[in-house]
PDB file of C-alpha atoms in Angstrom:
ATOM      1  CA  MET A   8       0.041  -0.073  -0.147  1.00  0.00           C
ATOM      2  CA  ASN A   9       2.992   2.529   0.703  1.00  0.00           C
ATOM      3  CA  GLN A  10       4.481   1.667  -2.220  1.00  0.00           C
ATOM      4  CA  PRO A  11       2.890   3.941  -4.982  1.00  0.00           C
ATOM      5  CA  THR A  12       3.326   6.735  -1.725  1.00  0.00           C
ATOM      6  CA  THR A  13       7.604   6.394  -1.808  1.00  0.00           C
ATOM      7  CA  THR A  14       7.728   6.274  -5.649  1.00  0.00           C
ATOM      8  CA  VAL A  15       6.203   9.949  -5.751  1.00  0.00           C
ATOM      9  CA  THR A  16       8.284  11.260  -2.886  1.00  0.00           C
ATOM     10  CA  LEU A  17      11.238  10.165  -5.022  1.00  0.00           C
ATOM     11  CA  LYS A  18      10.441  11.763  -8.358  1.00  0.00           C
ATOM     12  CA  GLU A  19       9.474  14.766  -6.464  1.00  0.00           C
ATOM     13  CA  LYS A  20      13.261  14.208  -4.523  1.00  0.00           C
ATOM     14  CA  ALA A  21      14.864  14.336  -8.359  1.00  0.00           C
ATOM     15  CA  GLY A  22      12.348  17.196  -9.419  1.00  0.00           C
ATOM     16  CA  MET A  23      13.732  19.427  -6.353  1.00  0.00           C
ATOM     17  CA  MET A  24      17.273  18.538  -7.109  1.00  0.00           C
ATOM     18  CA  SER A  25      17.036  18.936 -11.357  1.00  0.00           C
ATOM     19  CA  SER A  26      15.843  22.450 -10.557  1.00  0.00           C
ATOM     20  CA  LYS A  27      18.981  23.296  -8.684  1.00  0.00           C
ATOM     21  CA  PRO A  28      20.496  26.206  -9.690  1.00  0.00           C
ATOM     22  CA  GLY A  29      24.047  24.750 -12.001  1.00  0.00           C
ATOM     23  CA  LYS A  30      27.724  26.266 -10.270  1.00  0.00           C
ATOM     24  CA  ALA A  31      27.473  28.082 -13.520  1.00  0.00           C
ATOM     25  CA  TYR A  32      24.549  30.322 -12.532  1.00  0.00           C
ATOM     26  CA  ARG A  33      25.302  30.250  -9.173  1.00  0.00           C
ATOM     27  CA  PHE A  34      28.660  32.150 -10.338  1.00  0.00           C
ATOM     28  CA  LEU A  35      27.124  34.810 -12.719  1.00  0.00           C
ATOM     29  CA  ARG A  36      24.038  35.442 -10.016  1.00  0.00           C
ATOM     30  CA  THR A  37      27.366  36.155  -7.851  1.00  0.00           C
ATOM     31  CA  MET A  38      29.155  38.043 -10.228  1.00  0.00           C
ATOM     32  CA  TRP A  39      26.013  40.211 -10.690  1.00  0.00           C
ATOM     33  CA  LYS A  40      25.401  40.726  -6.954  1.00  0.00           C
ATOM     34  CA  TYR A  41      29.402  42.395  -6.577  1.00  0.00           C
ATOM     35  CA  ARG A  42      28.866  43.247 -10.100  1.00  0.00           C
ATOM     36  CA  TYR A  43      30.588  46.994  -8.551  1.00  0.00           C
ATOM     37  CA  LEU A  44      33.210  45.362  -7.430  1.00  0.00           C
ATOM     38  CA  THR A  45      33.779  42.913 -10.689  1.00  0.00           C
ATOM     39  CA  LEU A  46      33.556  46.029 -12.363  1.00  0.00           C
ATOM     40  CA  MET A  47      36.580  47.046 -10.247  1.00  0.00           C
ATOM     41  CA  LEU A  48      39.205  44.324 -11.661  1.00  0.00           C
ATOM     42  CA  VAL A  49      38.318  44.365 -15.608  1.00  0.00           C
ATOM     43  CA  PRO A  50      41.174  46.827 -16.131  1.00  0.00           C
ATOM     44  CA  THR A  51      43.614  44.595 -13.606  1.00  0.00           C
ATOM     45  CA  THR A  52      42.446  41.571 -15.616  1.00  0.00           C
ATOM     46  CA  LEU A  53      43.161  43.525 -18.461  1.00  0.00           C
ATOM     47  CA  VAL A  54      46.245  44.319 -18.063  1.00  0.00           C
ATOM     48  CA  LEU A  55      47.757  40.955 -16.694  1.00  0.00           C
ATOM     49  CA  LEU A  56      45.580  39.549 -20.001  1.00  0.00           C
ATOM     50  CA  MET A  57      47.658  41.582 -22.225  1.00  0.00           C
ATOM     51  CA  ASN A  58      51.026  41.770 -20.230  1.00  0.00           C
ATOM     52  CA  ASN A  59      50.712  38.742 -18.913  1.00  0.00           C
ATOM     53  CA  TYR A  60      49.272  35.636 -20.655  1.00  0.00           C
ATOM     54  CA  LEU A  61      49.613  37.368 -24.867  1.00  0.00           C
ATOM     55  CA  PRO A  62      52.609  36.908 -24.269  1.00  0.00           C
ATOM     56  CA  MET A  63      52.308  33.303 -24.156  1.00  0.00           C
ATOM     57  CA  PHE A  64      52.243  32.516 -27.330  1.00  0.00           C
ATOM     58  CA  GLY A  65      55.586  33.688 -27.736  1.00  0.00           C
ATOM     59  CA  VAL A  66      56.225  29.946 -26.865  1.00  0.00           C
ATOM     60  CA  PHE A  67      55.891  28.944 -31.046  1.00  0.00           C
ATOM     61  CA  ILE A  68      58.596  31.038 -32.000  1.00  0.00           C
ATOM     62  CA  ALA A  69      61.040  28.993 -30.687  1.00  0.00           C
ATOM     63  CA  PHE A  70      60.171  25.473 -32.063  1.00  0.00           C
ATOM     64  CA  LYS A  71      60.594  28.316 -36.467  1.00  0.00           C
ATOM     65  CA  ASN A  72      62.826  29.167 -38.474  1.00  0.00           C
ATOM     66  CA  ILE A  73      61.168  32.794 -38.076  1.00  0.00           C
ATOM     67  CA  ASN A  74      61.325  34.659 -41.344  1.00  0.00           C
ATOM     68  CA  TYR A  75      59.962  38.761 -41.567  1.00  0.00           C
ATOM     69  CA  ILE A  76      58.621  37.678 -44.831  1.00  0.00           C
ATOM     70  CA  ASP A  77      55.565  35.217 -44.187  1.00  0.00           C
ATOM     71  CA  GLY A  78      55.393  36.156 -40.211  1.00  0.00           C
ATOM     72  CA  ILE A  79      55.490  33.937 -37.388  1.00  0.00           C
ATOM     73  CA  TRP A  80      52.611  32.104 -38.344  1.00  0.00           C
ATOM     74  CA  GLY A  81      53.902  31.476 -41.923  1.00  0.00           C
ATOM     75  CA  SER A  82      57.131  30.772 -41.280  1.00  0.00           C
ATOM     76  CA  PRO A  83      58.770  26.431 -40.947  1.00  0.00           C
ATOM     77  CA  TRP A  84      58.807  24.435 -37.955  1.00  0.00           C
ATOM     78  CA  VAL A  85      62.279  23.619 -36.553  1.00  0.00           C
ATOM     79  CA  GLY A  86      61.578  21.474 -33.689  1.00  0.00           C
ATOM     80  CA  PHE A  87      64.299  21.730 -31.511  1.00  0.00           C
ATOM     81  CA  LYS A  88      66.785  23.052 -33.459  1.00  0.00           C
ATOM     82  CA  ASN A  89      66.657  26.777 -31.906  1.00  0.00           C
ATOM     83  CA  PHE A  90      67.415  25.413 -28.796  1.00  0.00           C
ATOM     84  CA  GLU A  91      71.061  23.346 -30.333  1.00  0.00           C
ATOM     85  CA  PHE A  92      73.282  26.809 -29.641  1.00  0.00           C
ATOM     86  CA  LEU A  93      72.563  26.870 -26.290  1.00  0.00           C
ATOM     87  CA  PHE A  94      73.788  23.217 -25.945  1.00  0.00           C
ATOM     88  CA  THR A  95      76.309  22.807 -28.052  1.00  0.00           C
ATOM     89  CA  SER A  96      77.354  26.274 -27.790  1.00  0.00           C
ATOM     90  CA  GLY A  97      80.646  25.017 -25.097  1.00  0.00           C
ATOM     91  CA  SER A  98      79.499  27.981 -22.942  1.00  0.00           C
ATOM     92  CA  LEU A  99      77.089  26.090 -20.985  1.00  0.00           C
ATOM     93  CA  TRP A 100      78.735  24.968 -17.614  1.00  0.00           C
ATOM     94  CA  ARG A 101      80.094  28.656 -17.885  1.00  0.00           C
ATOM     95  CA  ILE A 102      76.554  30.103 -18.099  1.00  0.00           C
ATOM     96  CA  ALA A 103      74.527  27.611 -16.302  1.00  0.00           C
ATOM     97  CA  ARG A 104      77.143  27.543 -13.241  1.00  0.00           C
ATOM     98  CA  ASN A 105      77.445  32.025 -13.474  1.00  0.00           C
ATOM     99  CA  THR A 106      73.499  32.213 -13.644  1.00  0.00           C
ATOM    100  CA  VAL A 107      72.706  29.838 -10.779  1.00  0.00           C
ATOM    101  CA  GLY A 108      75.481  31.105  -8.573  1.00  0.00           C
ATOM    102  CA  TYR A 109      75.166  34.231  -8.362  1.00  0.00           C
ATOM    103  CA  SER A 110      70.707  33.777  -8.165  1.00  0.00           C
ATOM    104  CA  LEU A 111      71.197  31.943  -4.605  1.00  0.00           C
ATOM    105  CA  GLY A 112      73.861  34.556  -3.835  1.00  0.00           C
ATOM    106  CA  PHE A 113      71.781  37.483  -3.809  1.00  0.00           C
ATOM    107  CA  MET A 114      68.991  35.425  -3.246  1.00  0.00           C
ATOM    108  CA  ALA A 115      70.422  33.879  -0.072  1.00  0.00           C
ATOM    109  CA  ILE A 116      73.259  37.658   1.066  1.00  0.00           C
ATOM    110  CA  ASN A 117      70.191  40.475  -0.074  1.00  0.00           C
ATOM    111  CA  LEU A 118      67.420  38.094   2.430  1.00  0.00           C
ATOM    112  CA  VAL A 119      69.808  38.660   5.295  1.00  0.00           C
ATOM    113  CA  LEU A 120      70.502  41.793   4.731  1.00  0.00           C
ATOM    114  CA  SER A 121      66.486  42.692   4.219  1.00  0.00           C
ATOM    115  CA  VAL A 122      65.204  41.056   7.521  1.00  0.00           C
ATOM    116  CA  ILE A 123      68.533  42.403   8.952  1.00  0.00           C
ATOM    117  CA  ILE A 124      68.094  45.761   8.320  1.00  0.00           C
ATOM    118  CA  ALA A 125      63.661  45.871   8.634  1.00  0.00           C
ATOM    119  CA  VAL A 126      64.447  44.314  12.596  1.00  0.00           C
ATOM    120  CA  ALA A 127      66.323  47.304  12.511  1.00  0.00           C
ATOM    121  CA  ILE A 128      64.316  50.486  10.913  1.00  0.00           C
ATOM    122  CA  THR A 129      61.836  48.944  13.397  1.00  0.00           C
ATOM    123  CA  GLU A 130      63.510  49.148  16.805  1.00  0.00           C
ATOM    124  CA  ILE A 131      64.384  52.929  16.055  1.00  0.00           C
ATOM    125  CA  ARG A 132      61.500  54.186  18.068  1.00  0.00           C
ATOM    126  CA  ASN A 133      62.135  57.868  17.418  1.00  0.00           C
ATOM    127  CA  LYS A 134      59.787  58.540  12.874  1.00  0.00           C
ATOM    128  CA  TRP A 135      61.597  60.664  11.540  1.00  0.00           C
ATOM    129  CA  LEU A 136      65.012  58.806  11.582  1.00  0.00           C
ATOM    130  CA  ALA A 137      63.416  55.448  11.308  1.00  0.00           C
ATOM    131  CA  LYS A 138      61.985  57.025   7.397  1.00  0.00           C
ATOM    132  CA  SER A 139      64.687  58.870   7.111  1.00  0.00           C
ATOM    133  CA  TYR A 140      67.237  55.306   6.836  1.00  0.00           C
ATOM    134  CA  GLN A 141      64.178  53.517   5.400  1.00  0.00           C
ATOM    135  CA  THR A 142      64.518  56.298   2.164  1.00  0.00           C
ATOM    136  CA  PHE A 143      68.383  55.898   2.114  1.00  0.00           C
ATOM    137  CA  PHE A 144      68.322  52.399   1.308  1.00  0.00           C
ATOM    138  CA  ILE A 145      65.669  51.914  -0.917  1.00  0.00           C
ATOM    139  CA  MET A 146      66.526  54.864  -3.377  1.00  0.00           C
ATOM    140  CA  PRO A 147      69.384  52.784  -5.060  1.00  0.00           C
ATOM    141  CA  TYR A 148      66.428  50.067  -6.062  1.00  0.00           C
ATOM    142  CA  PHE A 149      65.000  53.787  -8.330  1.00  0.00           C
ATOM    143  CA  LEU A 150      68.382  54.304 -10.448  1.00  0.00           C
ATOM    144  CA  SER A 151      68.560  53.150 -13.658  1.00  0.00           C
ATOM    145  CA  MET A 152      71.560  50.674 -14.264  1.00  0.00           C
ATOM    146  CA  VAL A 153      72.963  52.812 -16.255  1.00  0.00           C
ATOM    147  CA  ILE A 154      73.823  55.177 -13.652  1.00  0.00           C
ATOM    148  CA  VAL A 155      75.296  52.267 -11.417  1.00  0.00           C
ATOM    149  CA  SER A 156      77.249  51.305 -14.428  1.00  0.00           C
ATOM    150  CA  TYR A 157      78.785  54.913 -14.560  1.00  0.00           C
ATOM    151  CA  LEU A 158      78.794  55.142 -10.598  1.00  0.00           C
ATOM    152  CA  VAL A 159      80.630  52.181 -10.145  1.00  0.00           C
ATOM    153  CA  TYR A 160      83.168  53.080 -12.966  1.00  0.00           C
ATOM    154  CA  ALA A 161      83.534  56.079 -11.410  1.00  0.00           C
ATOM    155  CA  PHE A 162      85.337  54.082  -8.147  1.00  0.00           C
ATOM    156  CA  LEU A 163      86.710  51.758 -10.601  1.00  0.00           C
ATOM    157  CA  ASN A 164      88.106  53.741 -12.844  1.00  0.00           C
ATOM    158  CA  PRO A 165      92.358  52.451 -13.622  1.00  0.00           C
ATOM    159  CA  GLU A 166      93.440  56.127 -13.878  1.00  0.00           C
ATOM    160  CA  LYS A 167      91.205  58.248 -12.101  1.00  0.00           C
ATOM    161  CA  GLY A 168      88.804  55.952  -9.959  1.00  0.00           C
ATOM    162  CA  PHE A 169      88.224  56.767  -6.082  1.00  0.00           C
ATOM    163  CA  MET A 170      89.603  53.337  -5.471  1.00  0.00           C
ATOM    164  CA  ASN A 171      92.799  53.227  -7.046  1.00  0.00           C
ATOM    165  CA  ASN A 172      93.559  57.085  -6.255  1.00  0.00           C
ATOM    166  CA  THR A 173      92.582  57.166  -2.855  1.00  0.00           C
ATOM    167  CA  ILE A 174      92.468  53.913  -1.047  1.00  0.00           C
ATOM    168  CA  ILE A 175      94.431  51.750  -2.576  1.00  0.00           C
ATOM    169  CA  GLU A 176      97.006  54.639  -2.659  1.00  0.00           C
ATOM    170  CA  TRP A 177      97.113  55.246   0.562  1.00  0.00           C
ATOM    171  CA  LEU A 178      97.872  51.553   1.318  1.00  0.00           C
ATOM    172  CA  GLY A 179     100.773  51.823  -0.911  1.00  0.00           C
ATOM    173  CA  MET A 180      99.433  48.844  -2.974  1.00  0.00           C
ATOM    174  CA  GLU A 181      99.907  48.437  -6.830  1.00  0.00           C
ATOM    175  CA  ARG A 182      96.644  50.278  -9.010  1.00  0.00           C
ATOM    176  CA  VAL A 183      94.177  47.544  -9.881  1.00  0.00           C
ATOM    177  CA  PHE A 184      93.269  47.801 -13.615  1.00  0.00           C
ATOM    178  CA  TRP A 185      89.648  46.358 -12.324  1.00  0.00           C
ATOM    179  CA  TYR A 186      88.183  46.163 -15.827  1.00  0.00           C
ATOM    180  CA  SER A 187      90.050  43.596 -16.670  1.00  0.00           C
ATOM    181  CA  ASP A 188      91.170  41.976 -13.668  1.00  0.00           C
ATOM    182  CA  LYS A 189      88.137  38.455 -13.066  1.00  0.00           C
ATOM    183  CA  GLU A 190      89.549  38.104  -9.658  1.00  0.00           C
ATOM    184  CA  TYR A 191      87.431  41.103  -7.484  1.00  0.00           C
ATOM    185  CA  TRP A 192      84.348  40.827  -9.569  1.00  0.00           C
ATOM    186  CA  PRO A 193      81.822  38.313  -7.670  1.00  0.00           C
ATOM    187  CA  TYR A 194      82.399  40.441  -4.881  1.00  0.00           C
ATOM    188  CA  ILE A 195      81.892  43.843  -7.122  1.00  0.00           C
ATOM    189  CA  LEU A 196      78.751  42.285  -8.299  1.00  0.00           C
ATOM    190  CA  THR A 197      77.031  41.065  -5.038  1.00  0.00           C
ATOM    191  CA  PHE A 198      78.025  44.182  -3.711  1.00  0.00           C
ATOM    192  CA  VAL A 199      76.137  46.763  -6.506  1.00  0.00           C
ATOM    193  CA  ASN A 200      73.413  43.928  -6.021  1.00  0.00           C
ATOM    194  CA  ALA A 201      72.617  43.866  -2.762  1.00  0.00           C
ATOM    195  CA  TRP A 202      73.182  47.957  -2.225  1.00  0.00           C
ATOM    196  CA  LYS A 203      70.349  47.916  -5.002  1.00  0.00           C
ATOM    197  CA  GLY A 204      67.998  45.586  -3.811  1.00  0.00           C
ATOM    198  CA  VAL A 205      68.269  45.008  -0.042  1.00  0.00           C
ATOM    199  CA  GLY A 206      66.589  48.135   0.634  1.00  0.00           C
ATOM    200  CA  ILE A 207      63.007  47.289  -1.414  1.00  0.00           C
ATOM    201  CA  GLY A 208      63.208  44.296   0.306  1.00  0.00           C
ATOM    202  CA  ALA A 209      63.742  45.357   3.476  1.00  0.00           C
ATOM    203  CA  VAL A 210      59.934  47.161   2.824  1.00  0.00           C
ATOM    204  CA  ILE A 211      58.220  44.041   2.411  1.00  0.00           C
ATOM    205  CA  TYR A 212      59.683  43.005   6.276  1.00  0.00           C
ATOM    206  CA  ILE A 213      59.338  46.551   7.490  1.00  0.00           C
ATOM    207  CA  ALA A 214      55.162  45.796   6.483  1.00  0.00           C
ATOM    208  CA  ALA A 215      54.744  41.831   7.972  1.00  0.00           C
ATOM    209  CA  ILE A 216      56.221  43.232  11.459  1.00  0.00           C
ATOM    210  CA  ALA A 217      54.180  46.113  11.909  1.00  0.00           C
ATOM    211  CA  GLY A 218      51.282  43.636  11.278  1.00  0.00           C
ATOM    212  CA  ILE A 219      52.549  42.086  14.909  1.00  0.00           C
ATOM    213  CA  ASP A 220      50.326  42.202  17.388  1.00  0.00           C
ATOM    214  CA  PRO A 221      51.972  45.241  20.145  1.00  0.00           C
ATOM    215  CA  GLU A 222      50.520  42.935  22.609  1.00  0.00           C
ATOM    216  CA  TYR A 223      53.509  40.019  22.423  1.00  0.00           C
ATOM    217  CA  TYR A 224      55.975  42.196  23.018  1.00  0.00           C
ATOM    218  CA  GLU A 225      54.444  43.700  26.605  1.00  0.00           C
ATOM    219  CA  ALA A 226      53.939  40.285  27.538  1.00  0.00           C
ATOM    220  CA  ALA A 227      57.708  39.315  26.794  1.00  0.00           C
ATOM    221  CA  VAL A 228      58.831  42.358  28.515  1.00  0.00           C
ATOM    222  CA  ILE A 229      56.758  41.214  31.907  1.00  0.00           C
ATOM    223  CA  ASP A 230      58.531  38.124  31.385  1.00  0.00           C
ATOM    224  CA  GLY A 231      62.033  40.035  31.533  1.00  0.00           C
ATOM    225  CA  ALA A 232      62.827  38.965  28.377  1.00  0.00           C
ATOM    226  CA  SER A 233      65.757  40.837  26.359  1.00  0.00           C
ATOM    227  CA  LYS A 234      64.866  42.703  22.822  1.00  0.00           C
ATOM    228  CA  TRP A 235      67.627  40.023  21.185  1.00  0.00           C
ATOM    229  CA  ARG A 236      64.636  37.420  22.666  1.00  0.00           C
ATOM    230  CA  GLN A 237      61.906  39.503  22.134  1.00  0.00           C
ATOM    231  CA  ILE A 238      63.511  39.113  18.208  1.00  0.00           C
ATOM    232  CA  PHE A 239      64.539  35.149  18.011  1.00  0.00           C
ATOM    233  CA  HIS A 240      61.479  34.701  19.851  1.00  0.00           C
ATOM    234  CA  ILE A 241      58.942  36.601  18.674  1.00  0.00           C
ATOM    235  CA  THR A 242      59.753  38.925  15.030  1.00  0.00           C
ATOM    236  CA  LEU A 243      61.432  36.870  13.270  1.00  0.00           C
ATOM    237  CA  PRO A 244      59.230  33.656  13.299  1.00  0.00           C
ATOM    238  CA  THR A 245      56.076  35.742  13.128  1.00  0.00           C
ATOM    239  CA  ILE A 246      57.079  36.748   9.286  1.00  0.00           C
ATOM    240  CA  ARG A 247      58.813  33.445   8.312  1.00  0.00           C
ATOM    241  CA  PRO A 248      55.659  32.570   6.512  1.00  0.00           C
ATOM    242  CA  ILE A 249      56.782  35.844   4.698  1.00  0.00           C
ATOM    243  CA  ILE A 250      60.130  34.986   4.308  1.00  0.00           C
ATOM    244  CA  ILE A 251      58.623  31.392   2.781  1.00  0.00           C
ATOM    245  CA  ILE A 252      56.615  32.645   0.512  1.00  0.00           C
ATOM    246  CA  ILE A 253      58.900  35.810  -0.930  1.00  0.00           C
ATOM    247  CA  THR A 254      62.654  32.661  -0.699  1.00  0.00           C
ATOM    248  CA  ILE A 255      59.718  30.183  -2.950  1.00  0.00           C
ATOM    249  CA  LEU A 256      58.720  33.570  -5.526  1.00  0.00           C
ATOM    250  CA  ASN A 257      62.347  34.338  -6.119  1.00  0.00           C
ATOM    251  CA  MET A 258      63.276  30.386  -6.986  1.00  0.00           C
ATOM    252  CA  GLY A 259      61.594  31.107 -10.113  1.00  0.00           C
ATOM    253  CA  HIS A 260      63.755  33.394 -10.912  1.00  0.00           C
ATOM    254  CA  VAL A 261      67.127  31.043 -10.278  1.00  0.00           C
ATOM    255  CA  PHE A 262      67.968  31.260 -13.691  1.00  0.00           C
ATOM    256  CA  ASN A 263      67.629  34.569 -14.704  1.00  0.00           C
ATOM    257  CA  SER A 264      69.867  37.276 -13.821  1.00  0.00           C
ATOM    258  CA  ASP A 265      69.881  40.645 -13.998  1.00  0.00           C
ATOM    259  CA  PHE A 266      71.039  41.649 -17.343  1.00  0.00           C
ATOM    260  CA  GLY A 267      71.615  45.676 -16.282  1.00  0.00           C
ATOM    261  CA  LEU A 268      73.858  44.368 -14.018  1.00  0.00           C
ATOM    262  CA  PHE A 269      75.950  41.750 -15.864  1.00  0.00           C
ATOM    263  CA  TYR A 270      76.213  43.326 -18.867  1.00  0.00           C
ATOM    264  CA  GLN A 271      76.310  47.090 -18.059  1.00  0.00           C
ATOM    265  CA  VAL A 272      78.366  47.753 -14.920  1.00  0.00           C
ATOM    266  CA  PRO A 273      81.569  45.287 -16.104  1.00  0.00           C
ATOM    267  CA  LEU A 274      80.828  47.664 -19.438  1.00  0.00           C
ATOM    268  CA  ASN A 275      80.637  43.841 -21.319  1.00  0.00           C
ATOM    269  CA  SER A 276      84.518  43.208 -20.848  1.00  0.00           C
ATOM    270  CA  GLY A 277      85.673  40.600 -22.693  1.00  0.00           C
ATOM    271  CA  SER A 278      88.477  39.530 -19.934  1.00  0.00           C
ATOM    272  CA  LEU A 279      85.683  39.461 -17.296  1.00  0.00           C
ATOM    273  CA  TYR A 280      83.382  36.648 -19.000  1.00  0.00           C
ATOM    274  CA  PRO A 281      84.649  33.740 -16.625  1.00  0.00           C
ATOM    275  CA  VAL A 282      82.526  35.584 -14.430  1.00  0.00           C
ATOM    276  CA  THR A 283      80.061  38.379 -15.599  1.00  0.00           C
ATOM    277  CA  ASP A 284      78.682  35.695 -18.053  1.00  0.00           C
ATOM    278  CA  THR A 285      75.220  34.596 -17.730  1.00  0.00           C
ATOM    279  CA  VAL A 286      72.518  33.437 -19.837  1.00  0.00           C
ATOM    280  CA  ASP A 287      70.863  36.669 -20.699  1.00  0.00           C
ATOM    281  CA  THR A 288      74.158  38.264 -21.330  1.00  0.00           C
ATOM    282  CA  TYR A 289      75.420  35.417 -23.776  1.00  0.00           C
ATOM    283  CA  VAL A 290      71.599  35.215 -25.542  1.00  0.00           C
ATOM    284  CA  TYR A 291      72.139  39.004 -26.652  1.00  0.00           C
ATOM    285  CA  ARG A 292      75.632  39.116 -27.413  1.00  0.00           C
ATOM    286  CA  VAL A 293      74.602  36.000 -29.808  1.00  0.00           C
ATOM    287  CA  LEU A 294      71.779  37.601 -31.057  1.00  0.00           C
ATOM    288  CA  LYS A 295      73.517  40.784 -31.840  1.00  0.00           C
ATOM    289  CA  GLU A 296      76.219  38.283 -34.525  1.00  0.00           C
ATOM    290  CA  LEU A 297      72.887  36.417 -35.278  1.00  0.00           C
ATOM    291  CA  ASN A 298      69.431  38.607 -35.638  1.00  0.00           C
ATOM    292  CA  ASP A 299      67.769  35.733 -34.966  1.00  0.00           C
ATOM    293  CA  ILE A 300      64.853  35.849 -32.253  1.00  0.00           C
ATOM    294  CA  GLY A 301      63.987  32.088 -32.551  1.00  0.00           C
ATOM    295  CA  MET A 302      67.271  31.352 -30.251  1.00  0.00           C
ATOM    296  CA  SER A 303      66.547  34.140 -28.153  1.00  0.00           C
ATOM    297  CA  SER A 304      62.740  32.631 -27.853  1.00  0.00           C
ATOM    298  CA  ALA A 305      63.983  29.389 -26.961  1.00  0.00           C
ATOM    299  CA  ALA A 306      66.775  30.180 -24.325  1.00  0.00           C
ATOM    300  CA  ALA A 307      64.100  32.262 -22.598  1.00  0.00           C
ATOM    301  CA  LEU A 308      61.561  29.423 -22.832  1.00  0.00           C
ATOM    302  CA  VAL A 309      64.564  26.763 -20.921  1.00  0.00           C
ATOM    303  CA  GLN A 310      65.087  30.033 -17.921  1.00  0.00           C
ATOM    304  CA  SER A 311      60.888  29.359 -18.033  1.00  0.00           C
ATOM    305  CA  VAL A 312      60.919  25.983 -17.916  1.00  0.00           C
ATOM    306  CA  LEU A 313      62.751  25.343 -15.120  1.00  0.00           C
ATOM    307  CA  GLY A 314      62.080  28.443 -13.334  1.00  0.00           C
ATOM    308  CA  PHE A 315      58.448  26.528 -13.274  1.00  0.00           C
ATOM    309  CA  LEU A 316      60.119  22.867 -12.565  1.00  0.00           C
ATOM    310  CA  LEU A 317      62.461  24.911  -9.158  1.00  0.00           C
ATOM    311  CA  VAL A 318      59.115  26.748  -7.795  1.00  0.00           C
ATOM    312  CA  LEU A 319      57.503  23.179  -7.834  1.00  0.00           C
ATOM    313  CA  PHE A 320      59.559  21.291  -6.012  1.00  0.00           C
ATOM    314  CA  THR A 321      60.788  23.849  -3.509  1.00  0.00           C
ATOM    315  CA  ASN A 322      56.622  24.090  -2.368  1.00  0.00           C
ATOM    316  CA  ALA A 323      56.943  20.864  -2.768  1.00  0.00           C
ATOM    317  CA  GLY A 324      59.562  20.848   0.064  1.00  0.00           C
ATOM    318  CA  VAL A 325      57.959  23.052   1.653  1.00  0.00           C
ATOM    319  CA  ARG A 326      55.490  21.292   1.825  1.00  0.00           C
ATOM    320  CA  LYS A 327      56.631  18.035   3.521  1.00  0.00           C
ATOM    321  CA  ILE A 328      58.374  19.916   6.121  1.00  0.00           C
ATOM    322  CA  ASP A 329      55.319  22.369   6.898  1.00  0.00           C
ATOM    323  CA  LYS A 330      52.353  21.547   4.616  1.00  0.00           C
ATOM    324  CA  ASP A 331      50.664  25.175   6.381  1.00  0.00           C
ATOM    325  CA  GLN A 332      53.983  26.950   5.119  1.00  0.00           C
ATOM    326  CA  ALA A 333      53.307  26.352   1.321  1.00  0.00           C
ATOM    327  CA  LEU A 334      52.529  28.313  -1.371  1.00  0.00           C
ATOM    328  CA  PHE A 335      49.614  25.931  -2.996  1.00  0.00           C
TER     329      PHE A 335
END
């Protein structure tokens, strides 16, 4: 007697389930609900698409023998031929060693210095003085690398430079021909990169430290914790997630180098290539001679793929150690 009633009830439930709005409908309804906020996203989305996603179609160039008459789509496919110059050049070990070595060194040194500067500035109670120091450290970031190269040249000019005419002379040592002696340049490039980059890095950590609840420090003071203990037990652990995120993101640029730093600052001196030549400068010089944009696209694609894999591996390592600190 109850069977027909049960059948009707199931049909009704099925009808109710089929009448539920789909995901697409709910998404559009939410978009309409927050239409003014959605409208504000449009300019940013367009800029992101044009600058970050549209250029991705350029990867086709890496697999084509580009000629300007037929254009990108009409040029013939050449497979991996454009990648051969990079792997058969005989300079692969040198440029890979310099690129990866400098990138990892810069990343570690800049991270440590940025955190130290950020902690030091936030401990200054005089706000005017703290802002002045912050401005002092961040100003080099806005200087063009061309200007930086001339500043470095003013210091290292063999005849009229500050180093040879003052410090070297005062020490009673022989003049150093900086632009032909390669042994000094790993230190010079590291110093210039740190001088130019630690200020902007410190700003990020200053913002992170400013977000720490002051009650933590007040409780630590009541417990008798010294300033060093407050830094090591409150400040550094609190900004650790930011440090990890910045490190993961920077890993994506390990196979890229600052072209201006390695090309402009050493003035493209041939005797310094063993310690200043990176993938970017090498590709640039090859392109000046061969004028083949397919090769430059191939090199850029290799750098991007390796950087992407490094980000994935680094994030996986962080996830394995501490899941909550992983980027994704």
